[in-house]
Coordinates of C-alpha atoms and ligand atoms in Angstrom, one line a residue:
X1152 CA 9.5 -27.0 -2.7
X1153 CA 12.0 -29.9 -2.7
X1154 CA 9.6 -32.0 -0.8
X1155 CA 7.5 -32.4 -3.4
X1156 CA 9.4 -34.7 -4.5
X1157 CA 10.1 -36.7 -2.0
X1158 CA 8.4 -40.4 -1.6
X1159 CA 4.5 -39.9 0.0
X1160 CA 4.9 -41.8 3.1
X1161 CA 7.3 -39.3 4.6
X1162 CA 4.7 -37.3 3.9
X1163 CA 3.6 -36.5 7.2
X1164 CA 6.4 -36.4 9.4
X1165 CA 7.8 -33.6 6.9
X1166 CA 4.5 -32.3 7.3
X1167 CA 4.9 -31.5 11.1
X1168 CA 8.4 -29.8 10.2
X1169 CA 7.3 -27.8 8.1
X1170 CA 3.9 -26.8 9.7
X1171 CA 6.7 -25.2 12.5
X1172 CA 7.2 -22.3 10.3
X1173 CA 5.5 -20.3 7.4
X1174 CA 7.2 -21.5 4.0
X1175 CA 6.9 -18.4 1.5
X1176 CA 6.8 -19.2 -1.7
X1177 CA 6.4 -16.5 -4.6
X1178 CA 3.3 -16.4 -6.0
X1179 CA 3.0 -12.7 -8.1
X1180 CA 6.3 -10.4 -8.8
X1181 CA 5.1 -7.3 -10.2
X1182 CA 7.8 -5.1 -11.7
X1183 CA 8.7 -3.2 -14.8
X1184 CA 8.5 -6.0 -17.1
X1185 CA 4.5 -6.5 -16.1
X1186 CA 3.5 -4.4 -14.0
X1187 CA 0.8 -3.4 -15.7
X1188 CA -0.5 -6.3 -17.1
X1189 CA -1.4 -7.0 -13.5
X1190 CA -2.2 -4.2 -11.9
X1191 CA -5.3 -1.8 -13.2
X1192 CA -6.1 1.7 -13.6
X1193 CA -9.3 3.1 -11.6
X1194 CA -10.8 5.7 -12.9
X1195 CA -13.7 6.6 -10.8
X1196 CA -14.6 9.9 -8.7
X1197 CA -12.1 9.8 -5.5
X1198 CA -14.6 7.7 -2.3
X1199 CA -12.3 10.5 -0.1
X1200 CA -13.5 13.2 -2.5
X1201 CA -9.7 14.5 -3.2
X1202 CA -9.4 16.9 -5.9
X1203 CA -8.3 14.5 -8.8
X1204 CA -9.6 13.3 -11.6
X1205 CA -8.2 10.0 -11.4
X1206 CA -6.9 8.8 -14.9
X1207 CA -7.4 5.8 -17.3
X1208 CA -4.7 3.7 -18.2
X1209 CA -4.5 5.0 -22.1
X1210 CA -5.0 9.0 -20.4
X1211 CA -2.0 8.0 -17.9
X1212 CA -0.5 7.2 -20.5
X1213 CA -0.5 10.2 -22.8
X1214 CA -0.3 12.8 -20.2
X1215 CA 2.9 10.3 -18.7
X1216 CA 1.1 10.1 -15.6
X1217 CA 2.5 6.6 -15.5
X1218 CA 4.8 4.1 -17.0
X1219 CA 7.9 1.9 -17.0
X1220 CA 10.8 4.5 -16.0
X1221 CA 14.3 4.2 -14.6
X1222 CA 14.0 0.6 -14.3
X1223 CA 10.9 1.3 -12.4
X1224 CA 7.2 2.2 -12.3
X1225 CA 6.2 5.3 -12.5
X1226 CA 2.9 6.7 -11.2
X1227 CA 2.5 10.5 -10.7
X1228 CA 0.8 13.7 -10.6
X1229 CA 0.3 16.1 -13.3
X1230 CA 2.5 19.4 -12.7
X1231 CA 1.8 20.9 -15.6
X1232 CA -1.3 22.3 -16.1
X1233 CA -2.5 25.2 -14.7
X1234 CA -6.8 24.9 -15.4
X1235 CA -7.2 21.6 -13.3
X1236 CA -11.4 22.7 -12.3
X1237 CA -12.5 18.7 -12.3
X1238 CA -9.5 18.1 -9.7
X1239 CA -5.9 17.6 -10.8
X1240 CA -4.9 14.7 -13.0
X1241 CA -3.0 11.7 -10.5
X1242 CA -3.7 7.8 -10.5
X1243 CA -4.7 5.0 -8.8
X1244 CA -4.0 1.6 -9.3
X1245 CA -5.0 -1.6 -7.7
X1246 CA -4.0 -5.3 -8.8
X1247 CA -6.3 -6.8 -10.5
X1248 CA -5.5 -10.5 -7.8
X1249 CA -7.1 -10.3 -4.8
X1250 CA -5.4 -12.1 -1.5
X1251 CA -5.6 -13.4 1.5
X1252 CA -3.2 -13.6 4.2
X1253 CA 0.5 -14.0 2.7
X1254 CA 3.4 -12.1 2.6
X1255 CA 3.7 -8.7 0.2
X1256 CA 6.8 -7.0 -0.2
X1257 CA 7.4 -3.7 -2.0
X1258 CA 10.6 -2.3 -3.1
X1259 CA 9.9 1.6 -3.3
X1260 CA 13.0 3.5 -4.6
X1261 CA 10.5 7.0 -4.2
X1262 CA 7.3 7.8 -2.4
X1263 CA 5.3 11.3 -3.4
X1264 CA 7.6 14.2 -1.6
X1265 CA 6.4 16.2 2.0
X1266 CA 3.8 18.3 0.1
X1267 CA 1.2 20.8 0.7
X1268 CA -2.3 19.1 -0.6
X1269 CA -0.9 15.5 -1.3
X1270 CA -2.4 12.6 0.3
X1271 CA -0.4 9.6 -0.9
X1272 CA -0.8 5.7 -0.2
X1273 CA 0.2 2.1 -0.4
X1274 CA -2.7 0.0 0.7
X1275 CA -4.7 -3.1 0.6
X1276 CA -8.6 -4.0 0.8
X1277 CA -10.8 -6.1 0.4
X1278 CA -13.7 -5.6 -1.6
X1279 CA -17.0 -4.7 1.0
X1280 CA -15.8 -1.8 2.7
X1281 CA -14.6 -1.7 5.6
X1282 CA -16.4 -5.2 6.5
X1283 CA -13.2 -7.2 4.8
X1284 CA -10.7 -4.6 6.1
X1285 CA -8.1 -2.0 5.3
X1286 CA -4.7 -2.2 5.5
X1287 CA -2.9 1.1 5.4
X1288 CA 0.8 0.7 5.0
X1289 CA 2.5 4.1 3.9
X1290 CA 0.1 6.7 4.6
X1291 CA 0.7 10.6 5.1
X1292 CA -1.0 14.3 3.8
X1293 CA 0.6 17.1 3.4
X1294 CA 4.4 17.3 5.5
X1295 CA 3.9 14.6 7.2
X1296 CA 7.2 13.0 8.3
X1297 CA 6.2 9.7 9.3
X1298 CA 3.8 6.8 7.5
X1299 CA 1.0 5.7 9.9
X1300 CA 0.3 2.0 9.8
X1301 CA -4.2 2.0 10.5
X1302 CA -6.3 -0.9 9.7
X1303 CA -10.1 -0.2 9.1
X1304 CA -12.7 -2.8 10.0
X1305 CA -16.3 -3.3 10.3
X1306 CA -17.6 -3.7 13.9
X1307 CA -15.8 -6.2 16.6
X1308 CA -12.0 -6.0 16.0
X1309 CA -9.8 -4.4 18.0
X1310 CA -5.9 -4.8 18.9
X1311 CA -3.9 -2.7 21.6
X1312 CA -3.8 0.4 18.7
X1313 CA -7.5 0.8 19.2
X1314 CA -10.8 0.1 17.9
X1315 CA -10.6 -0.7 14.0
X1316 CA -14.3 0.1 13.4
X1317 CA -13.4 4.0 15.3
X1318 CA -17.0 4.3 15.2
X1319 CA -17.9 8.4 15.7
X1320 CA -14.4 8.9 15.6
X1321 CA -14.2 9.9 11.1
X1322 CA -13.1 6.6 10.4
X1323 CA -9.7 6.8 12.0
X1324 CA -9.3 3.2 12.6
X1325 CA -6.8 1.3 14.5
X1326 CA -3.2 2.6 14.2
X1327 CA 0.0 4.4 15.1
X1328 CA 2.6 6.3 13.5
X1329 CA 5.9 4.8 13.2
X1330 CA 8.0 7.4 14.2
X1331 CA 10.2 6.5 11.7
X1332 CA 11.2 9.6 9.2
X1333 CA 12.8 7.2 6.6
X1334 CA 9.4 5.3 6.1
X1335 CA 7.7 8.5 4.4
X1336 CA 8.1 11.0 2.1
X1337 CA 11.5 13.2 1.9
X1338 CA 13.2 11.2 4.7
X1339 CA 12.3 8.3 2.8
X1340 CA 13.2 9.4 -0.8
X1341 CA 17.0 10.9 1.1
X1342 CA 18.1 7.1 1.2
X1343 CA 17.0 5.5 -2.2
X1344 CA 13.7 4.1 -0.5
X1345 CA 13.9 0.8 0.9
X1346 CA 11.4 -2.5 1.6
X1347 CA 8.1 -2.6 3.2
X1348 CA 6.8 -6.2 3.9
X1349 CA 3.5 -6.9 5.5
X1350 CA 3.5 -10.0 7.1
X1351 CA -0.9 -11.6 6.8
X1352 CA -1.7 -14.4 8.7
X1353 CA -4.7 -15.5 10.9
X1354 CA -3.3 -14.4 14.0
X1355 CA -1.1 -11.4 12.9
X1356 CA -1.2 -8.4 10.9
X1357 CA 2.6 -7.6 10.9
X1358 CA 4.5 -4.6 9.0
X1359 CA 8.2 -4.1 8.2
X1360 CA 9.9 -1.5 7.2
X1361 CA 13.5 -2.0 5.6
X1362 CA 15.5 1.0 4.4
X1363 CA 17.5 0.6 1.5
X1364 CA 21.3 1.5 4.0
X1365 CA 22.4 -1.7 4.5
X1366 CA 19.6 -3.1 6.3
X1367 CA 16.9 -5.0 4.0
X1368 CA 17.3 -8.9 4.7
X1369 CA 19.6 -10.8 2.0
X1370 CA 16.5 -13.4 2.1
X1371 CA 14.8 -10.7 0.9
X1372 CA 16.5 -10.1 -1.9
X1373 CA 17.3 -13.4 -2.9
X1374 CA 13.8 -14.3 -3.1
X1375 CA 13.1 -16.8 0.0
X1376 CA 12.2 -14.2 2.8
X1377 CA 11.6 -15.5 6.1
X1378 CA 10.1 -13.0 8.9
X1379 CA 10.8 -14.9 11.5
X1380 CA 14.3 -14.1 10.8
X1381 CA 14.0 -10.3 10.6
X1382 CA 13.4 -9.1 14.3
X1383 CA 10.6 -7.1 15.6
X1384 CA 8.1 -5.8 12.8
X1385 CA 7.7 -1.9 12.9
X1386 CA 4.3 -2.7 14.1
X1387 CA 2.4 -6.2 15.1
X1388 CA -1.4 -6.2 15.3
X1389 CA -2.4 -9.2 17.0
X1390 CA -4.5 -10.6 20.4
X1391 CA -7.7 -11.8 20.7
X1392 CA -9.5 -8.9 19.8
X1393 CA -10.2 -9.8 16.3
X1394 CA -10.5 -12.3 14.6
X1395 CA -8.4 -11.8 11.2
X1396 CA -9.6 -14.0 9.2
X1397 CA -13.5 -12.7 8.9
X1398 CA -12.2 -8.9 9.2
X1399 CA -10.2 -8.6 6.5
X1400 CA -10.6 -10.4 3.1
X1401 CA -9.9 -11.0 -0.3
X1402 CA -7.3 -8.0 -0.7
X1403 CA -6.4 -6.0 -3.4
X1404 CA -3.0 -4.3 -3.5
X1405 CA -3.6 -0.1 -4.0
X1406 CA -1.5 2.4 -4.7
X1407 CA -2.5 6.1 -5.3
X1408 CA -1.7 9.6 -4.5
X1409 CA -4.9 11.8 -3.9
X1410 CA -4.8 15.6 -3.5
X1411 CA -7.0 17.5 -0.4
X1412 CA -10.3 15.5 -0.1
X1413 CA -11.1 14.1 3.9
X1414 CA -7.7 14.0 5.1
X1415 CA -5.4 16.1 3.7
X1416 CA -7.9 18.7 2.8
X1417 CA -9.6 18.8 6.2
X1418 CA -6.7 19.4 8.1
X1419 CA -4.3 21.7 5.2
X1420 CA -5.5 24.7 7.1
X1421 CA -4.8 23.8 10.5
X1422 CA -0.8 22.7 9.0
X1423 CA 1.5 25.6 10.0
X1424 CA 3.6 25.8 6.5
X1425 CA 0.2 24.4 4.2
X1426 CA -2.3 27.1 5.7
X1427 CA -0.3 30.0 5.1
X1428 CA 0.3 29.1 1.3
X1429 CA -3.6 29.3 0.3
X1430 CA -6.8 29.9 1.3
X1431 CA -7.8 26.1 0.7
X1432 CA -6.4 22.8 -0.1
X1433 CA -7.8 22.7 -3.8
X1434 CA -7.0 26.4 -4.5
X1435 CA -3.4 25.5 -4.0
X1436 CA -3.4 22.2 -5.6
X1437 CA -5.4 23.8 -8.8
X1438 CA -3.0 26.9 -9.0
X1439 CA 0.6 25.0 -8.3
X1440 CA 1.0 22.4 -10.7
X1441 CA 4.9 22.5 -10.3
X1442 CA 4.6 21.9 -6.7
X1443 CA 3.7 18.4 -7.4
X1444 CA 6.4 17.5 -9.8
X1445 CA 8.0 14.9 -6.8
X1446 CA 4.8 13.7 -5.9
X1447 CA 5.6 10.1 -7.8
X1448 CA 6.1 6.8 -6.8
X1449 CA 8.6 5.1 -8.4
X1450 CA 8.5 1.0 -7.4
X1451 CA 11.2 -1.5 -7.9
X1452 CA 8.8 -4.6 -7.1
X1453 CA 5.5 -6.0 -5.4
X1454 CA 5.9 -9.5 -4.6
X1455 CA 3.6 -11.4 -3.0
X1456 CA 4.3 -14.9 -1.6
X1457 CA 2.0 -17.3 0.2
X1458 CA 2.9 -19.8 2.7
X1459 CA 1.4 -22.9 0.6
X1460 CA 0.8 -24.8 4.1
X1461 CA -2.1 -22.3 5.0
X1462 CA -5.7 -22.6 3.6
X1463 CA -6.2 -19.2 2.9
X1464 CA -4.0 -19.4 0.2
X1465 CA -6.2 -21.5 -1.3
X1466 CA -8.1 -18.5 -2.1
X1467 CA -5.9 -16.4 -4.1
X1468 CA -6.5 -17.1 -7.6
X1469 CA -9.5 -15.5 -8.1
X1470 CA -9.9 -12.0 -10.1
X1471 CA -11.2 -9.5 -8.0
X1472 CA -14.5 -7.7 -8.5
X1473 CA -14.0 -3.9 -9.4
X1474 CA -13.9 -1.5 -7.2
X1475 CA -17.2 0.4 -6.8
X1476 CA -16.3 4.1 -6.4
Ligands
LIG2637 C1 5.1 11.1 13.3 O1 3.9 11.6 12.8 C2 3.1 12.1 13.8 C3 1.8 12.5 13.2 O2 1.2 11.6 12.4 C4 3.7 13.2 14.6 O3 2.9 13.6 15.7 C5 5.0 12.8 15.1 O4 5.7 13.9 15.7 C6 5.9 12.2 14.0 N1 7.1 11.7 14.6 C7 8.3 11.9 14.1 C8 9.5 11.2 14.8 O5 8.5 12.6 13.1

């Protein structure tokens, strides 16, 4: 910031100016120079109970599960084996920073395909489950054709996309499809990818979606991205009905692609193409390893900036606890 160096009595009238809109400043780039120095491998038992046997970092690695590719980072699933009993072999990674509020931008060149059994996602949360909030971003299982932006809270948040606690209703949150087929999957993939940016503060939860045609901001990709340039979001949680800033906390930054388990699984059957290919969800996932050959993600970037004049930001040095599974 150039005002830094300006003399201290102008201090405050700069202050005002600049207090009139959010000043992002980069604070993490993740890419395939250090990706995963800051981003870490958990290897637990799946909390949706997905058939997959999550890997470490050093099994990733041999089993190329994940790793710098094509200028990118790969994570995938394993299409090759055949005797896959304990679940097949995917990851899931989470940065090891946690945040709160900010701005996080991924550029995603490929998302996991439209596929039978897959449940992929780019998410964040905070540690206490779902007391410091979920924030799904891309989220779909099986064919779906669109991502479906949810947040999950504990009790006493709601926005006009419903009741983020969903209590009796299987956890489905607060949320809506974006009814967008280039955010997810194939339709996605068909144009290189493109940008998602979620816009945190304390009175917003705000999601973009940029597709890579022509349309992703240039003060996105030089470096100094201002939302309040870039239109209506794709979706815009905000009102009274919750208050953001003790709902969701302390974030980590997830990606992973689980197979069957409570989503994907539970409703395989019940998909027209899905339910006529197998019997169940893990009895096609265990006996189809090709099948799952495009079910990578393949990320340019994760950037997160924070807008320096908000005291959450504050808070984002600190190393996250690990997850508990
Ligand atoms: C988006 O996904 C929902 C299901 O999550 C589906 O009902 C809807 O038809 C899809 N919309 C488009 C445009 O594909």
């Amino acid at each position: 910031m150039i005002f830094n160096k300006l003399p201290s009595r102008l201090g405050g009238l700069l202050a005002i100016v600049v207090a009139a809109q959010a000043a992002y400043t980069v604070q993490d780039s993740y890419d395939q120079t250090n990706f995963f120095e800051g981003f870490e491998f958990f290897n637990y038992p799946d909390p949706t109970n997905g058939f997959v046997k999550y890997q470490s970092a050093v099994e990733a690695n041999s089993m190329s599960l994940a790793g710098y590719a094509n200028e990118g980072v790969y994570l995938g699933v394993d299409y090759k084996t055949m005797d896959t009993s304990a679940g097949r072999g995917s990851v899931r990674v989470n940065s090891k920073k946690t945040y709160n509020e900010g701005l996080i931008i991924a550029d995603i060149a490929h998302q996991p395909a439209a596929q039978c059994g897959t449940w992929p996602a780019f998410w964040t949360v905070g540690p206490h489950w779902p007391y410091d909030g979920e924030i799904d971003i891309i989220e779909g299982v099986n064919l779906a054709t669109n991502t479906t932006y949810t947040l999950h809270t504990g009790p006493g948040c709601t926005f006009t996309q419903g009741d983020c606690n969903a209590p009796g209703t299987g956890n489905t949150g607060c949320g809506t499809p974006s009814h967008d087929t280039q955010t997810l999957a194939d339709g996605f993939n068909e144009i290189g990818g493109g940008v998602y940016a979620l816009e945190w503060t304390s009175s917003a939860i705000n999601i973009f979606f940029f597709p890579r045609t022509g349309a992703i901001p240039a003060d996105i990709t030089a470096g100094t991205p201002d939302p309040s340039k870039w239109g209506s979001p794709s979706t815009s949680f905000t009102g009274s009905g919750c208050d953001i800033s003790s709902h969701f906390k302390n974030h980590q930054i997830v990606f992973d692609t689980t197979l069957c388990g409570d989503w994907a699984g539970k409703v395989f059957s019940e998909d027209p193409v899905c339910g006529t290919k197998a019997a169940t969800c893990q009895e096609y996932v265990k006996n189809n390893p090709s099948a799952f050959k495009d079910s990578y993600w393949l990320i340019n970037s994760v950037k997160v900036y924070s807008d320096d004049s908000s005291p959450a930001a504050k808070r984002n040095t600190g190393i996250a606890r690990r997850f508990n599974a």
